[in-house]
PDB file of C-alpha atoms (C1' of nucleotides) in Angstrom:
ATOM      1  CA  MET A  13       0.000   0.000   0.000  1.00 36.00           C
ATOM      2  CA  ALA A  14       1.149   3.515  -0.723  1.00 37.00           C
ATOM      3  CA  PRO A  15      -0.211   7.013  -0.780  1.00 38.00           C
ATOM      4  CA  CYS A  16      -1.894   7.765  -4.065  1.00 41.00           C
ATOM      5  CA  LYS A  17       0.316  10.172  -5.950  1.00 41.00           C
ATOM      6  CA  ASN A  18      -1.994  11.300  -8.686  1.00 42.00           C
ATOM      7  CA  SER A  19      -3.430  14.752  -8.814  1.00 43.00           C
ATOM      8  CA  GLU A  20      -7.017  13.661  -8.327  1.00 44.00           C
ATOM      9  CA  ALA A  21      -6.278  12.148  -4.979  1.00 37.00           C
ATOM     10  CA  SER A  22      -3.936  14.860  -3.855  1.00 36.00           C
ATOM     11  CA  ALA A  23      -6.701  16.501  -1.878  1.00 36.00           C
ATOM     12  CA  ASN A  24      -6.957  13.538   0.429  1.00 36.00           C
ATOM     13  CA  CYS A  25      -3.446  12.330  -0.070  1.00 37.00           C
ATOM     14  CA  LYS A  26      -2.842  11.763   3.592  1.00 41.00           C
ATOM     15  CA  MET A  27      -5.232   8.851   3.333  1.00 54.00           C
ATOM     16  CA  VAL A  28      -3.450   5.584   2.674  1.00 69.00           C
ATOM     17  CA  MET A  29      -4.745   4.066  -0.531  1.00 80.00           C
ATOM     18  CA  ASN A  30      -4.798   0.463  -1.652  1.00 84.00           C
ATOM     19  CA  LYS A  31      -2.788  -0.260  -4.757  1.00 85.00           C
ATOM     20  CA  GLY A  32      -2.243  -3.278  -6.920  1.00 87.00           C
ATOM     21  CA  ALA A  33      -4.597  -6.115  -7.709  1.00 89.00           C
ATOM     22  CA  TRP A  34      -8.226  -5.813  -6.704  1.00 93.00           C
ATOM     23  CA  THR A  35      -9.688  -8.310  -4.270  1.00 92.00           C
ATOM     24  CA  VAL A  36     -13.022 -10.077  -4.725  1.00 91.00           C
ATOM     25  CA  GLU A  37     -14.360  -8.087  -1.792  1.00 91.00           C
ATOM     26  CA  GLU A  38     -13.360  -4.768  -3.362  1.00 93.00           C
ATOM     27  CA  ASP A  39     -14.922  -5.796  -6.665  1.00 93.00           C
ATOM     28  CA  ARG A  40     -18.147  -6.668  -4.909  1.00 93.00           C
ATOM     29  CA  LYS A  41     -18.284  -3.372  -3.022  1.00 93.00           C
ATOM     30  CA  LEU A  42     -17.670  -1.382  -6.165  1.00 93.00           C
ATOM     31  CA  ALA A  43     -20.153  -3.313  -8.286  1.00 92.00           C
ATOM     32  CA  ASP A  44     -22.813  -3.146  -5.584  1.00 92.00           C
ATOM     33  CA  TYR A  45     -22.430   0.585  -5.158  1.00 93.00           C
ATOM     34  CA  ILE A  46     -22.534   1.311  -8.877  1.00 92.00           C
ATOM     35  CA  GLU A  47     -25.552  -0.930  -9.327  1.00 90.00           C
ATOM     36  CA  VAL A  48     -27.463   1.256  -6.875  1.00 90.00           C
ATOM     37  CA  HIS A  49     -26.040   4.709  -7.516  1.00 89.00           C
ATOM     38  CA  GLY A  50     -24.641   4.565 -11.030  1.00 88.00           C
ATOM     39  CA  ALA A  51     -21.158   5.182 -12.364  1.00 86.00           C
ATOM     40  CA  LYS A  52     -20.709   8.886 -11.717  1.00 84.00           C
ATOM     41  CA  ARG A  53     -18.286  10.841  -9.574  1.00 89.00           C
ATOM     42  CA  TRP A  54     -15.640   8.225  -9.099  1.00 93.00           C
ATOM     43  CA  LYS A  55     -14.039   9.913  -6.121  1.00 90.00           C
ATOM     44  CA  THR A  56     -17.356   9.825  -4.306  1.00 92.00           C
ATOM     45  CA  ILE A  57     -17.934   6.238  -5.361  1.00 93.00           C
ATOM     46  CA  ALA A  58     -14.530   5.222  -4.019  1.00 92.00           C
ATOM     47  CA  PHE A  59     -15.271   6.867  -0.691  1.00 90.00           C
ATOM     48  CA  LYS A  60     -18.890   5.872  -0.259  1.00 90.00           C
ATOM     49  CA  ALA A  61     -18.350   2.296  -1.344  1.00 92.00           C
ATOM     50  CA  GLY A  62     -15.831   2.028   1.463  1.00 90.00           C
ATOM     51  CA  LEU A  63     -12.907   1.443  -0.850  1.00 89.00           C
ATOM     52  CA  LYS A  64      -9.449   2.708  -0.054  1.00 88.00           C
ATOM     53  CA  ARG A  65      -8.869   3.380  -3.730  1.00 91.00           C
ATOM     54  CA  CYS A  66      -8.487   6.411  -5.935  1.00 90.00           C
ATOM     55  CA  GLY A  67     -11.551   7.276  -7.982  1.00 91.00           C
ATOM     56  CA  LYS A  68      -9.408   6.766 -11.000  1.00 91.00           C
ATOM     57  CA  SER A  69      -8.596   3.223  -9.974  1.00 93.00           C
ATOM     58  CA  CYS A  70     -12.293   2.477  -9.399  1.00 94.00           C
ATOM     59  CA  ARG A  71     -13.189   3.819 -12.811  1.00 93.00           C
ATOM     60  CA  LEU A  72     -10.563   1.686 -14.499  1.00 93.00           C
ATOM     61  CA  ARG A  73     -11.621  -1.425 -12.637  1.00 94.00           C
ATOM     62  CA  TRP A  74     -15.239  -0.877 -13.554  1.00 94.00           C
ATOM     63  CA  LEU A  75     -14.616  -0.100 -17.204  1.00 92.00           C
ATOM     64  CA  ASN A  76     -12.105  -2.854 -17.820  1.00 92.00           C
ATOM     65  CA  TYR A  77     -13.406  -5.635 -15.650  1.00 92.00           C
ATOM     66  CA  LEU A  78     -16.677  -5.236 -13.796  1.00 92.00           C
ATOM     67  CA  ARG A  79     -18.840  -3.503 -16.365  1.00 89.00           C
ATOM     68  CA  PRO A  80     -21.650  -5.688 -17.755  1.00 85.00           C
ATOM     69  CA  ASN A  81     -21.295  -7.207 -21.248  1.00 83.00           C
ATOM     70  CA  ILE A  82     -17.527  -7.215 -21.075  1.00 87.00           C
ATOM     71  CA  LYS A  83     -15.941  -9.795 -23.326  1.00 85.00           C
ATOM     72  CA  ARG A  84     -12.687 -11.164 -22.055  1.00 83.00           C
ATOM     73  CA  GLY A  85     -10.019 -13.021 -23.981  1.00 80.00           C
ATOM     74  CA  ASN A  86     -10.467 -15.063 -27.169  1.00 82.00           C
ATOM     75  CA  ILE A  87     -10.251 -12.260 -29.652  1.00 87.00           C
ATOM     76  CA  SER A  88     -11.646 -13.756 -32.835  1.00 88.00           C
ATOM     77  CA  ASP A  89     -10.028 -13.577 -36.264  1.00 87.00           C
ATOM     78  CA  GLU A  90     -12.763 -11.207 -37.319  1.00 88.00           C
ATOM     79  CA  GLU A  91     -12.063  -8.917 -34.385  1.00 90.00           C
ATOM     80  CA  GLU A  92      -8.328  -9.124 -34.978  1.00 90.00           C
ATOM     81  CA  ASP A  93      -8.792  -8.199 -38.588  1.00 89.00           C
ATOM     82  CA  LEU A  94     -10.948  -5.280 -37.582  1.00 90.00           C
ATOM     83  CA  ILE A  95      -8.371  -4.072 -35.062  1.00 91.00           C
ATOM     84  CA  LEU A  96      -5.696  -4.189 -37.739  1.00 89.00           C
ATOM     85  CA  ARG A  97      -7.832  -2.235 -40.150  1.00 89.00           C
ATOM     86  CA  LEU A  98      -8.772   0.369 -37.618  1.00 90.00           C
ATOM     87  CA  HIS A  99      -5.245   0.758 -36.325  1.00 90.00           C
ATOM     88  CA  LYS A 100      -4.054   1.337 -39.841  1.00 86.00           C
ATOM     89  CA  LEU A 101      -6.631   4.058 -40.159  1.00 87.00           C
ATOM     90  CA  LEU A 102      -6.664   5.606 -36.703  1.00 88.00           C
ATOM     91  CA  GLY A 103      -3.271   4.805 -35.193  1.00 87.00           C
ATOM     92  CA  ASN A 104      -3.054   4.341 -31.435  1.00 89.00           C
ATOM     93  CA  ARG A 105      -6.548   5.687 -30.837  1.00 91.00           C
ATOM     94  CA  TRP A 106      -7.417   2.733 -28.669  1.00 92.00           C
ATOM     95  CA  SER A 107     -10.642   4.099 -27.304  1.00 91.00           C
ATOM     96  CA  LEU A 108     -11.943   4.783 -30.807  1.00 91.00           C
ATOM     97  CA  ILE A 109     -10.949   1.315 -31.920  1.00 92.00           C
ATOM     98  CA  ALA A 110     -12.570  -0.181 -28.818  1.00 91.00           C
ATOM     99  CA  GLY A 111     -15.703   1.750 -29.636  1.00 89.00           C
ATOM    100  CA  ARG A 112     -16.032  -0.362 -32.746  1.00 87.00           C
ATOM    101  CA  LEU A 113     -15.639  -3.640 -30.875  1.00 89.00           C
ATOM    102  CA  PRO A 114     -18.597  -4.094 -28.548  1.00 86.00           C
ATOM    103  CA  GLY A 115     -17.607  -5.580 -25.227  1.00 88.00           C
ATOM    104  CA  ARG A 116     -13.927  -4.887 -25.714  1.00 92.00           C
ATOM    105  CA  THR A 117     -12.035  -2.259 -23.750  1.00 92.00           C
ATOM    106  CA  ASP A 118      -9.373   0.111 -24.957  1.00 91.00           C
ATOM    107  CA  ASN A 119      -6.972  -1.427 -22.453  1.00 93.00           C
ATOM    108  CA  GLU A 120      -7.569  -4.933 -23.746  1.00 93.00           C
ATOM    109  CA  ILE A 121      -7.111  -3.883 -27.345  1.00 93.00           C
ATOM    110  CA  LYS A 122      -3.995  -1.926 -26.494  1.00 92.00           C
ATOM    111  CA  ASN A 123      -2.562  -4.923 -24.657  1.00 91.00           C
ATOM    112  CA  TYR A 124      -3.527  -7.258 -27.469  1.00 92.00           C
ATOM    113  CA  TRP A 125      -1.877  -4.975 -29.983  1.00 91.00           C
ATOM    114  CA  ASN A 126       1.325  -4.629 -27.982  1.00 88.00           C
ATOM    115  CA  SER A 127       1.678  -8.301 -27.144  1.00 87.00           C
ATOM    116  CA  HIS A 128       0.338  -9.976 -30.290  1.00 86.00           C
ATOM    117  CA  LEU A 129      -0.318  -7.844 -33.308  1.00 85.00           C
ATOM    118  CA  SER A 130       2.753  -5.622 -33.255  1.00 79.00           C
ATOM    119  CA  LYS A 131       4.913  -8.737 -33.228  1.00 77.00           C
ATOM    120  CA  LYS A 132       2.901 -10.290 -36.033  1.00 78.00           C
ATOM    121  CA  ILE A 133       3.373  -7.193 -38.131  1.00 76.00           C
ATOM    122  CA  ASN A 134       7.086  -7.058 -37.412  1.00 71.00           C
ATOM    123  CA  LYS A 135       7.415 -10.663 -38.496  1.00 71.00           C
ATOM    124  CA  LYS A 136       5.554  -9.984 -41.713  1.00 72.00           C
ATOM    125  CA  GLU A 137       7.672  -6.931 -42.423  1.00 70.00           C
ATOM    126  CA  LYS A 138      10.852  -8.906 -41.839  1.00 67.00           C
ATOM    127  CA  ALA A 139       9.584 -11.700 -44.056  1.00 68.00           C
ATOM    128  CA  SER A 140       8.764  -9.303 -46.864  1.00 69.00           C
ATOM    129  CA  ASP A 141      12.151  -7.591 -46.506  1.00 65.00           C
ATOM    130  CA  GLU A 142      13.940 -10.902 -46.872  1.00 62.00           C
ATOM    131  CA  SER A 143      12.169 -11.833 -50.111  1.00 61.00           C
ATOM    132  CA  PRO A 144      11.766  -8.584 -52.036  1.00 51.00           C
ATOM    133  CA  SER A 145      12.021 -10.201 -55.477  1.00 46.00           C
ATOM    134  CA  THR A 146       9.102 -12.554 -55.030  1.00 44.00           C
ATOM    135  CA  GLN A 147       5.644 -11.056 -54.733  1.00 46.00           C
ATOM    136  CA  PRO A 148       3.738 -13.230 -52.268  1.00 46.00           C
ATOM    137  CA  GLN A 149      -0.040 -13.269 -52.304  1.00 49.00           C
ATOM    138  CA  LYS A 150      -1.365 -10.628 -49.939  1.00 50.00           C
ATOM    139  CA  SER A 151      -3.421 -11.805 -47.020  1.00 49.00           C
ATOM    140  CA  ILE A 152      -6.950 -10.550 -46.516  1.00 48.00           C
ATOM    141  CA  THR A 153      -5.648  -8.354 -43.745  1.00 50.00           C
ATOM    142  CA  GLU A 154      -2.972  -6.839 -45.925  1.00 53.00           C
ATOM    143  CA  LYS A 155      -5.449  -6.269 -48.685  1.00 51.00           C
ATOM    144  CA  THR A 156      -7.817  -4.519 -46.344  1.00 52.00           C
ATOM    145  CA  CYS A 157      -4.993  -2.429 -44.968  1.00 53.00           C
ATOM    146  CA  ASP A 158      -4.154  -1.322 -48.476  1.00 54.00           C
ATOM    147  CA  ALA A 159      -7.761  -0.457 -49.079  1.00 50.00           C
ATOM    148  CA  VAL A 160      -7.918   1.465 -45.815  1.00 54.00           C
ATOM    149  CA  ALA A 161      -4.824   3.374 -46.874  1.00 55.00           C
ATOM    150  CA  ALA A 162      -6.651   4.253 -50.066  1.00 51.00           C
ATOM    151  CA  VAL A 163      -9.569   5.496 -47.998  1.00 49.00           C
ATOM    152  CA  GLU A 164      -7.168   7.609 -45.939  1.00 52.00           C
ATOM    153  CA  GLU A 165      -5.864   9.171 -49.116  1.00 52.00           C
ATOM    154  CA  MET A 166      -9.411   9.921 -50.117  1.00 47.00           C
ATOM    155  CA  VAL A 167      -9.990  11.619 -46.776  1.00 46.00           C
ATOM    156  CA  GLU A 168      -6.971  13.824 -47.360  1.00 47.00           C
ATOM    157  CA  GLU A 169      -8.023  14.565 -50.927  1.00 46.00           C
ATOM    158  CA  GLY A 170     -11.522  15.293 -49.764  1.00 42.00           C
ATOM    159  CA  SER A 171     -10.262  17.916 -47.386  1.00 42.00           C
ATOM    160  CA  LYS A 172      -8.398  19.661 -50.191  1.00 43.00           C
ATOM    161  CA  GLU A 173     -11.057  19.738 -52.838  1.00 37.00           C
ATOM    162  CA  GLU A 174     -14.700  19.103 -53.517  1.00 36.00           C
ATOM    163  CA  ALA A 175     -15.628  15.521 -52.820  1.00 37.00           C
ATOM    164  CA  ILE A 176     -16.223  13.448 -55.884  1.00 36.00           C
ATOM    165  CA  PRO A 177     -19.840  12.275 -55.515  1.00 38.00           C
ATOM    166  CA  GLU A 178     -19.346   8.545 -55.956  1.00 38.00           C
ATOM    167  CA  ARG A 179     -16.245   8.635 -53.766  1.00 43.00           C
ATOM    168  CA  SER A 180     -17.517  10.899 -51.013  1.00 45.00           C
ATOM    169  CA  PHE A 181     -16.273   9.981 -47.562  1.00 46.00           C
ATOM    170  CA  ASP A 182     -17.818  11.386 -44.423  1.00 49.00           C
ATOM    171  CA  VAL A 183     -15.240  11.330 -41.636  1.00 48.00           C
ATOM    172  CA  ASN A 184     -17.825  12.322 -39.067  1.00 47.00           C
ATOM    173  CA  GLN A 185     -20.015   9.434 -40.121  1.00 54.00           C
ATOM    174  CA  PHE A 186     -17.013   7.153 -40.018  1.00 54.00           C
ATOM    175  CA  LEU A 187     -16.194   8.162 -36.484  1.00 51.00           C
ATOM    176  CA  ASP A 188     -19.809   8.290 -35.372  1.00 51.00           C
ATOM    177  CA  PHE A 189     -20.081   5.448 -32.892  1.00 46.00           C
ATOM    178  CA  SER A 190     -23.689   6.088 -32.069  1.00 45.00           C
ATOM    179  CA  MET A 191     -24.769   2.945 -33.888  1.00 44.00           C
ATOM    180  CA  GLU A 192     -23.376   0.861 -31.070  1.00 40.00           C
ATOM    181  CA  GLY A 193     -24.365  -2.727 -30.906  1.00 42.00           C
ATOM    182  CA  THR A 194     -24.155  -3.480 -34.572  1.00 42.00           C
ATOM    183  CA  TYR A 195     -21.384  -5.957 -34.682  1.00 44.00           C
ATOM    184  CA  ASP A 196     -21.040  -6.454 -38.351  1.00 48.00           C
ATOM    185  CA  LEU A 197     -18.525  -5.054 -40.755  1.00 52.00           C
ATOM    186  CA  GLU A 198     -21.022  -3.396 -43.059  1.00 56.00           C
ATOM    187  CA  TRP A 199     -20.057   0.061 -41.927  1.00 53.00           C
ATOM    188  CA  LEU A 200     -16.420  -0.547 -42.784  1.00 57.00           C
ATOM    189  CA  ASN A 201     -17.053  -2.515 -45.938  1.00 54.00           C
ATOM    190  CA  LYS A 202     -19.142   0.383 -47.141  1.00 56.00           C
ATOM    191  CA  PHE A 203     -16.100   2.611 -46.983  1.00 53.00           C
ATOM    192  CA  LEU A 204     -13.771  -0.025 -48.292  1.00 45.00           C
ATOM    193  CA  GLN A 205     -15.961  -0.628 -51.308  1.00 48.00           C
ATOM    194  CA  LEU A 206     -15.575   3.006 -52.258  1.00 44.00           C
ATOM    195  CA  ASP A 207     -12.437   2.175 -54.083  1.00 37.00           C
ATOM    196  CA  GLU A 208     -12.582  -1.166 -55.820  1.00 37.00           C
ATOM    197  CA  ASP A 209      -9.520  -0.145 -57.789  1.00 39.00           C
ATOM    198  CA  ALA A 210      -7.461  -0.060 -54.645  1.00 43.00           C
ATOM    199  CA  TRP A 211      -8.329  -3.690 -54.049  1.00 37.00           C
ATOM    200  CA  LEU A 212      -7.410  -4.673 -57.563  1.00 36.00           C
ATOM    201  CA  ALA A 213      -4.191  -2.702 -57.385  1.00 43.00           C
ATOM    202  CA  ALA A 214      -3.337  -4.373 -54.112  1.00 41.00           C
ATOM    203  CA  ASP A 215      -3.792  -7.733 -55.786  1.00 38.00           C
ATOM    204  CA  ASN A 216      -1.215  -6.957 -58.474  1.00 41.00           C
TER     205      ASN A 216
ATOM    206  C1'  DA B  14      14.538 -29.631 -10.296  1.00 86.44           C
ATOM    207  C1'  DA B  15      16.232 -24.995 -10.349  1.00 86.44           C
ATOM    208  C1'  DC B  16      16.943 -20.928 -12.329  1.00 86.44           C
ATOM    209  C1'  DA B  17      16.507 -17.432 -16.130  1.00 86.44           C
ATOM    210  C1'  DT B  18      13.898 -15.353 -19.526  1.00 86.44           C
ATOM    211  C1'  DT B  19       9.753 -14.162 -21.906  1.00 86.44           C
ATOM    212  C1'  DT B  20       4.931 -13.274 -22.210  1.00 86.44           C
ATOM    213  C1'  DG B  21       0.430 -11.420 -21.195  1.00 86.44           C
ATOM    214  C1'  DC B  22      -2.377  -8.668 -18.731  1.00 86.44           C
ATOM    215  C1'  DA B  23      -4.040  -5.704 -14.914  1.00 86.44           C
ATOM    216  C1'  DA B  24      -3.193  -1.570 -12.991  1.00 86.44           C
ATOM    217  C1'  DC B  25      -0.765   2.831 -12.467  1.00 86.44           C
ATOM    218  C1'  DC B  26       0.674   7.367 -13.996  1.00 86.44           C
ATOM    219  C1'  DG B  27       0.868  11.819 -16.190  1.00 86.44           C
ATOM    220  C1'  DC B  28      -1.278  14.807 -19.153  1.00 86.44           C
ATOM    221  C1'  DG B  29      -4.927  17.028 -21.817  1.00 86.44           C
ATOM    222  C1'  DT B  30      -9.673  18.460 -22.058  1.00 86.44           C
ATOM    223  C1'  DG B  31     -14.127  19.940 -20.661  1.00 86.44           C
ATOM    224  C1'  DC B  32     -17.198  21.501 -17.191  1.00 86.44           C
ATOM    225  C1'  DT B  33     -18.567  24.322 -13.344  1.00 86.44           C
ATOM    226  C1'  DG B  34     -18.590  27.982 -10.056  1.00 86.44           C
TER     227       DG B  34
ATOM    228  C1'  DA C  21     -11.153  34.969 -17.631  1.00 86.44           C
ATOM    229  C1'  DC C  22      -9.659  31.984 -14.280  1.00 86.44           C
ATOM    230  C1'  DA C  23      -9.019  28.088 -11.026  1.00 86.44           C
ATOM    231  C1'  DG C  24     -10.235  23.708  -9.437  1.00 86.44           C
ATOM    232  C1'  DC C  25     -12.195  19.411 -10.252  1.00 86.44           C
ATOM    233  C1'  DA C  26     -13.531  15.210 -12.732  1.00 86.44           C
ATOM    234  C1'  DC C  27     -12.966  12.450 -16.472  1.00 86.44           C
ATOM    235  C1'  DG C  28     -10.786  10.043 -20.313  1.00 86.44           C
ATOM    236  C1'  DC C  29      -6.862   8.675 -22.902  1.00 86.44           C
ATOM    237  C1'  DG C  30      -2.464   6.553 -24.162  1.00 86.44           C
ATOM    238  C1'  DG C  31       2.022   5.142 -22.469  1.00 86.44           C
ATOM    239  C1'  DT C  32       4.312   2.557 -19.111  1.00 86.44           C
ATOM    240  C1'  DT C  33       5.185  -0.515 -15.301  1.00 86.44           C
ATOM    241  C1'  DG C  34       4.805  -4.545 -12.215  1.00 86.44           C
ATOM    242  C1'  DC C  35       4.116  -9.093 -11.564  1.00 86.44           C
ATOM    243  C1'  DA C  36       2.350 -13.843 -12.033  1.00 86.44           C
ATOM    244  C1'  DA C  37       2.360 -17.538 -15.232  1.00 86.44           C
ATOM    245  C1'  DA C  38       4.412 -19.866 -18.931  1.00 86.44           C
ATOM    246  C1'  DT C  39       8.309 -21.331 -21.319  1.00 86.44           C
ATOM    247  C1'  DG C  40      13.139 -22.266 -22.178  1.00 86.44           C
ATOM    248  C1'  DT C  41      17.793 -23.812 -20.723  1.00 86.44           C
TER     249       DT C  41
END
DNA sequence: AACATTTGCAACCGCGTGCTG
DNA sequence: ACAGCACGCGGTTGCAAATGT
């Protein structure tokens, strides 16, 4: 145990805070309190639930572990593919990426990226560096990444000039996560289909 | 079996942003 | 306009479990 150093808790910093792994008892207290009072004002929640934790810590525990409908582990190929596509498009915007994967948290996706996908990509890059003369068949993921890159270009072009009608790309719509709950890839395919040529080019 | 190294994940930390008085 | 607070994000760390030697 150690005093909480972060700014949020500085006001009551004299209080000794719990740190490290959460216990079952702490989880129960937090979940019970939020079930009754809702997930607002984390500092108050931490205090009133009788937890010697920073509000910040409570929030993280709730969002990443206790929240209902959380999916844990077993990231499917479909989800992995989606993460790769979105990362190509958005970069390390983990919360935005997580927003497209119902039940997944930004922390989980970030961890998954750092421990699995970044290594996969490095391997692929190394492999392609070692055999530059041969042109191996691109995987679905690589193809989609190429297509996403094409979409990115379109976004940039669109910001410079009038959008070409049949190629119009609405960034706001793309980043509008209000249609939560629809776990299909239609929304992305719609954008990817904007440039069939990019697909064909990626194939050659 | 014992030790060293790597891996995977939960949690922490600092910073930026938005809201409120 | 300003200060203080609360929240959210992304990077980083710590540590247990798994794996290698």
